[in-house]
């Protein structure tokens, strides 16, 4: 028995989805244009599909799990369970208007808003008691105001450069999105166990990405202070250096605290600081 997982066939999420599986130690050769492939060293079958179709396939048990943007999951309103945020494919669903127009929420009333996300937009408008006309289009939403199709748009934004080049500005963010792992709600126990095995690996990879392994030389006089700056998984490892009066200290630090801690460590007399990536982290 194999766990069937659906990922995007081509597009923005495909590369990161394949990379994640690879980092989980799962060996799959994409096989070019294939619809599906089987992993060599894990009971996994990978289906390559359009992202829009993935929630439906997972709801219908054609696939047991899938990797897709939250924006698609919530727009499609399929009955699937979101299991884990995966940290890539980050974007936001935002309303934008002409760069030179004044704005307050009231000004959206009665406007035509072009979007490929009618469900999410309608939810937002209802929640804010705004009566506006939704114009559903399937692509190139950002050109709608320029050709007189709408006065505003609601579309995905990541860098913001598409809005900028089309003379638009972002005025409301209605959803923050990233790629997520979804699963079928009626999965059998056996399928669920496989999914848990996969999830265990995904979490170890994610955890490792957020942390760094740090090694440094510390003068023994300041050892307590330096150790105090390094929480570590349990506590830092301390080994004597060949040079007397010095120790080598090893620990794990959060990527986000990184620069601040490094500065404090230097102030405390730490030398030869090495920070190295961690491949997997199981705690
Ligand atoms: O063929 P298929 O249907 O599978 O792919 P698709 O064309 O529908 O989707 P694709 O590959 O474009 O995007 C897949 C997923 O990536 C989306 O559902 C989001 O979850 C995520 N994602 C992340 C994005 C973006 N960032 C993004 N910037 N999807 C689309 N965009 C588009 C946006 O629509 C706009 O046209 O990029 C443009 C804006 O980008 P910036 O950087 O100029 O702001
Ligand atoms: Zn799509």
XYZ file of C-alpha atoms and ligand atoms in Angstrom:
328
model
C 0.000 0.000 0.000
C 1.195 3.465 -0.867
C 0.356 6.976 0.242
C -0.797 9.001 -2.756
C 0.253 12.637 -2.688
C -0.702 15.260 -5.268
C 1.668 18.116 -6.066
C 1.613 20.848 -8.706
C 2.548 19.621 -12.167
C 4.268 22.842 -13.164
C 4.285 26.316 -11.687
C 5.403 28.154 -8.623
C 4.984 25.344 -6.098
C 6.388 22.462 -8.100
C 10.084 22.902 -7.451
C 9.737 23.542 -3.718
C 7.314 20.635 -3.324
C 9.758 18.242 -4.998
C 12.638 19.690 -3.003
C 10.770 19.154 0.261
C 10.142 15.494 -0.572
C 13.789 15.110 -1.504
C 14.919 16.711 1.760
C 12.679 14.174 3.500
C 14.912 11.525 1.960
C 12.312 10.483 -0.588
C 13.806 9.526 -3.881
C 11.593 10.440 -6.815
C 12.598 11.029 -10.373
C 10.131 13.500 -11.786
C 10.163 11.719 -15.122
C 9.480 14.821 -17.207
C 5.872 15.075 -18.184
C 4.481 12.103 -16.320
C 1.163 12.164 -14.516
C 2.485 10.079 -11.645
C 5.624 8.518 -10.293
C 6.553 6.157 -7.490
C 9.185 6.810 -4.837
C 11.987 4.275 -4.731
C 12.509 4.231 -0.964
C 9.215 5.231 0.663
C 5.690 3.883 0.064
C 4.671 7.004 -1.808
C 3.062 7.688 -5.154
C 3.301 11.253 -6.441
C 0.614 12.663 -8.743
C 1.379 15.771 -10.780
C -1.748 17.910 -11.153
C -2.951 21.471 -11.663
C -2.991 23.196 -8.296
C -6.694 24.127 -8.652
C -7.646 20.445 -8.924
C -5.675 19.206 -5.911
C -8.261 19.960 -3.146
C -10.976 18.138 -5.133
C -8.791 15.079 -5.724
C -7.914 14.948 -2.034
C -11.545 15.345 -0.979
C -12.528 12.514 -3.346
C -9.708 10.211 -2.082
C -8.136 10.050 -5.538
C -5.109 11.334 -3.625
C -4.666 10.872 0.135
C -2.754 14.113 0.565
C -1.641 17.130 -1.398
C 0.601 20.157 -1.395
C -1.174 23.350 -2.432
C -1.483 27.039 -1.546
C -3.864 27.969 1.285
C -5.448 30.446 -1.128
C -6.560 27.548 -3.342
C -7.696 25.385 -0.394
C -9.947 28.107 1.001
C -11.200 29.346 -2.365
C -12.259 25.854 -3.429
C -14.000 25.208 -0.092
C -13.340 21.476 -0.290
C -13.674 19.284 2.753
C -10.003 18.533 3.383
C -7.860 18.915 6.473
C -4.929 21.342 6.512
C -2.199 19.416 8.321
C 0.914 21.584 8.162
C 2.157 24.909 6.825
C 5.222 24.284 4.707
C 6.965 27.666 4.710
C 7.176 28.230 0.939
C 4.907 29.744 -1.738
C 4.250 32.674 0.540
C 1.984 35.383 -0.821
C -1.059 37.428 0.117
C -4.441 37.929 -1.468
C -4.962 41.667 -1.679
C -7.263 44.300 -3.074
C -5.561 46.927 -5.218
C -6.738 50.123 -6.886
C -5.245 52.756 -9.185
C -2.071 54.245 -7.747
C -3.374 57.798 -7.794
C -6.760 57.146 -6.255
C -7.631 58.069 -2.705
C -8.747 55.226 -0.493
C -10.794 54.262 2.492
C -12.781 51.049 2.918
C -16.031 52.865 2.100
C -14.713 53.757 -1.344
C -14.964 50.103 -2.424
C -18.769 50.328 -2.249
C -20.377 49.899 -5.647
C -17.040 49.300 -7.359
C -16.384 46.498 -9.812
C -13.593 44.283 -8.476
C -11.927 41.822 -10.858
C -10.594 38.607 -9.331
C -9.939 34.882 -9.726
C -10.882 34.478 -6.049
C -14.632 35.253 -5.946
C -15.302 33.101 -2.864
C -12.624 34.645 -0.654
C -13.398 38.140 -1.910
C -17.130 37.732 -1.261
C -16.389 36.501 2.278
C -14.269 39.570 2.897
C -16.871 41.949 1.480
C -19.648 40.325 3.513
C -17.598 40.439 6.708
C -17.006 44.149 6.131
C -20.563 44.874 4.930
C -19.330 46.249 1.633
C -21.592 45.961 -1.359
C -19.407 45.677 -4.453
C -19.643 43.871 -7.758
C -17.318 40.900 -8.229
C -16.089 40.353 -11.746
C -14.628 36.873 -12.022
C -11.789 36.430 -14.504
C -9.340 33.578 -14.729
C -6.033 35.282 -15.418
C -4.158 38.569 -15.962
C -6.365 40.181 -13.353
C -3.972 43.090 -12.980
C -4.801 44.503 -16.412
C -8.549 44.774 -15.669
C -8.524 48.408 -14.437
C -6.336 49.519 -17.367
C -8.825 48.171 -19.932
C -11.861 49.535 -18.122
C -13.178 46.174 -16.944
C -13.076 47.051 -13.255
C -12.056 49.803 -10.851
C -10.245 47.490 -8.455
C -8.705 44.017 -8.410
C -8.233 41.272 -5.840
C -5.208 39.115 -6.629
C -2.168 37.360 -5.196
C 0.817 39.545 -4.455
C 4.307 38.511 -3.463
C 6.959 41.107 -4.369
C 4.384 43.710 -5.442
C 6.141 44.392 -8.736
C 3.198 43.266 -10.876
C 0.963 45.825 -9.164
C 3.609 48.492 -9.564
C 4.117 47.920 -13.289
C 0.344 48.069 -13.798
C -0.053 51.361 -11.976
C -1.851 49.795 -9.006
C -1.454 49.999 -5.238
C -2.367 47.484 -2.550
C -5.050 48.742 -0.164
C -6.343 45.690 1.730
C -4.862 42.265 2.476
C -7.600 39.689 2.807
C -5.527 36.509 3.269
C -1.922 35.557 4.027
C -1.093 32.333 2.253
C 1.625 29.720 1.956
C 1.888 26.152 0.713
C 0.287 23.601 3.023
C 0.003 19.860 3.318
C -3.625 18.799 3.107
C -5.146 15.381 3.708
C -8.305 13.471 3.078
C -10.554 13.378 6.138
C -11.584 9.729 5.706
C -8.068 8.320 5.485
C -7.688 4.745 6.761
C -5.490 4.088 9.772
C -2.791 2.626 7.558
C -2.767 5.653 5.263
C -2.744 7.900 8.276
C 0.266 6.101 9.689
C 2.125 6.657 6.423
C 1.131 10.305 6.472
C 2.417 10.618 10.037
C 5.754 9.141 8.932
C 5.965 11.690 6.146
C 4.909 14.484 8.475
C 7.558 13.502 11.007
C 10.199 13.961 8.305
C 8.686 17.237 7.059
C 8.771 18.662 10.584
C 12.393 17.593 11.066
C 13.359 19.333 7.822
C 11.407 22.489 8.721
C 12.864 22.616 12.217
C 16.388 22.247 10.840
C 15.829 25.143 8.425
C 14.931 27.457 11.299
C 18.024 26.577 13.294
C 21.793 26.779 12.930
C 24.582 24.839 14.557
C 27.067 27.169 16.194
C 30.642 26.415 17.285
C 32.930 28.908 19.011
C 35.973 29.283 21.215
C 35.342 30.862 24.607
C 37.728 32.151 27.254
C 37.019 30.100 30.403
C 36.694 33.295 32.458
C 33.598 34.212 30.469
C 32.265 30.712 29.885
C 29.152 31.083 32.065
C 28.141 34.284 30.344
C 28.601 32.761 26.896
C 26.712 29.593 27.823
C 23.898 31.784 29.125
C 23.523 33.270 25.661
C 23.202 29.834 24.030
C 20.146 27.879 25.086
C 20.873 24.800 22.953
C 18.592 21.782 22.710
C 19.387 20.670 26.247
C 22.459 22.701 27.136
C 25.531 23.572 25.084
C 28.374 21.086 24.704
C 31.626 22.383 26.254
C 34.984 20.791 25.404
C 38.434 21.917 26.569
C 40.720 23.381 23.904
C 44.388 22.334 23.673
C 45.256 25.931 24.641
C 44.706 26.257 28.376
C 42.115 28.758 29.586
C 39.906 28.213 26.512
C 36.962 25.966 25.685
C 35.097 25.006 22.564
C 31.334 25.523 22.859
C 28.770 23.918 20.530
C 25.079 24.654 20.396
C 21.985 25.192 18.257
C 20.425 28.616 17.785
C 17.284 29.931 16.202
C 17.877 31.508 12.807
C 15.868 34.556 13.867
C 18.010 35.288 16.945
C 21.182 34.716 15.032
C 22.666 38.212 14.525
C 21.685 39.524 17.904
C 23.274 36.555 19.673
C 26.408 36.711 17.543
C 26.990 40.325 18.600
C 26.523 39.514 22.277
C 28.846 36.517 21.964
C 31.583 38.648 20.449
C 31.196 41.193 23.226
C 31.618 38.357 25.727
C 34.968 37.414 24.137
C 33.928 34.514 21.898
C 36.273 33.855 18.978
C 36.362 31.682 15.885
C 32.584 31.589 15.622
C 31.293 29.108 13.032
C 27.625 28.899 12.099
C 26.628 25.946 9.952
C 23.341 24.731 8.488
C 21.596 21.718 9.971
C 20.162 19.141 7.618
C 17.636 17.384 9.871
C 16.614 18.033 13.431
C 14.724 15.548 15.560
C 13.825 16.617 19.078
O -1.132 25.498 -13.816
P -1.626 25.643 -12.434
O -3.095 25.916 -12.330
O -1.165 24.507 -11.565
O -0.831 26.908 -11.824
P -1.328 28.413 -11.595
O -0.883 29.223 -12.758
O -2.758 28.471 -11.190
O -0.534 28.789 -10.288
P 0.940 29.385 -10.071
O 1.962 28.362 -10.409
O 1.061 30.733 -10.662
O 0.857 29.584 -8.484
C 0.695 28.487 -7.640
C 0.594 28.985 -6.215
O 1.760 29.724 -5.858
C -0.544 29.969 -5.924
O -1.785 29.342 -5.756
C -0.059 30.610 -4.629
O -0.386 29.776 -3.532
C 1.474 30.607 -4.789
N 2.019 31.949 -5.105
C 2.993 32.573 -4.378
C 1.695 32.751 -6.124
C 2.475 33.911 -6.008
N 3.271 33.762 -4.919
C 2.341 34.964 -6.986
N 3.031 35.984 -6.881
N 0.821 32.619 -7.163
C 0.710 33.594 -8.066
N 1.433 34.758 -8.032
C 1.199 35.725 -9.151
C 0.049 36.690 -8.912
O -1.177 36.102 -9.328
C 0.430 37.875 -9.765
O 0.077 37.684 -11.115
O 2.331 36.540 -9.362
C 1.920 37.877 -9.660
C 2.330 38.802 -8.543
O 3.644 38.595 -8.160
P 4.527 39.848 -7.683
O 5.820 39.217 -7.210
O 4.733 40.713 -8.870
O 3.806 40.537 -6.568
Zn -3.997 27.082 -10.947
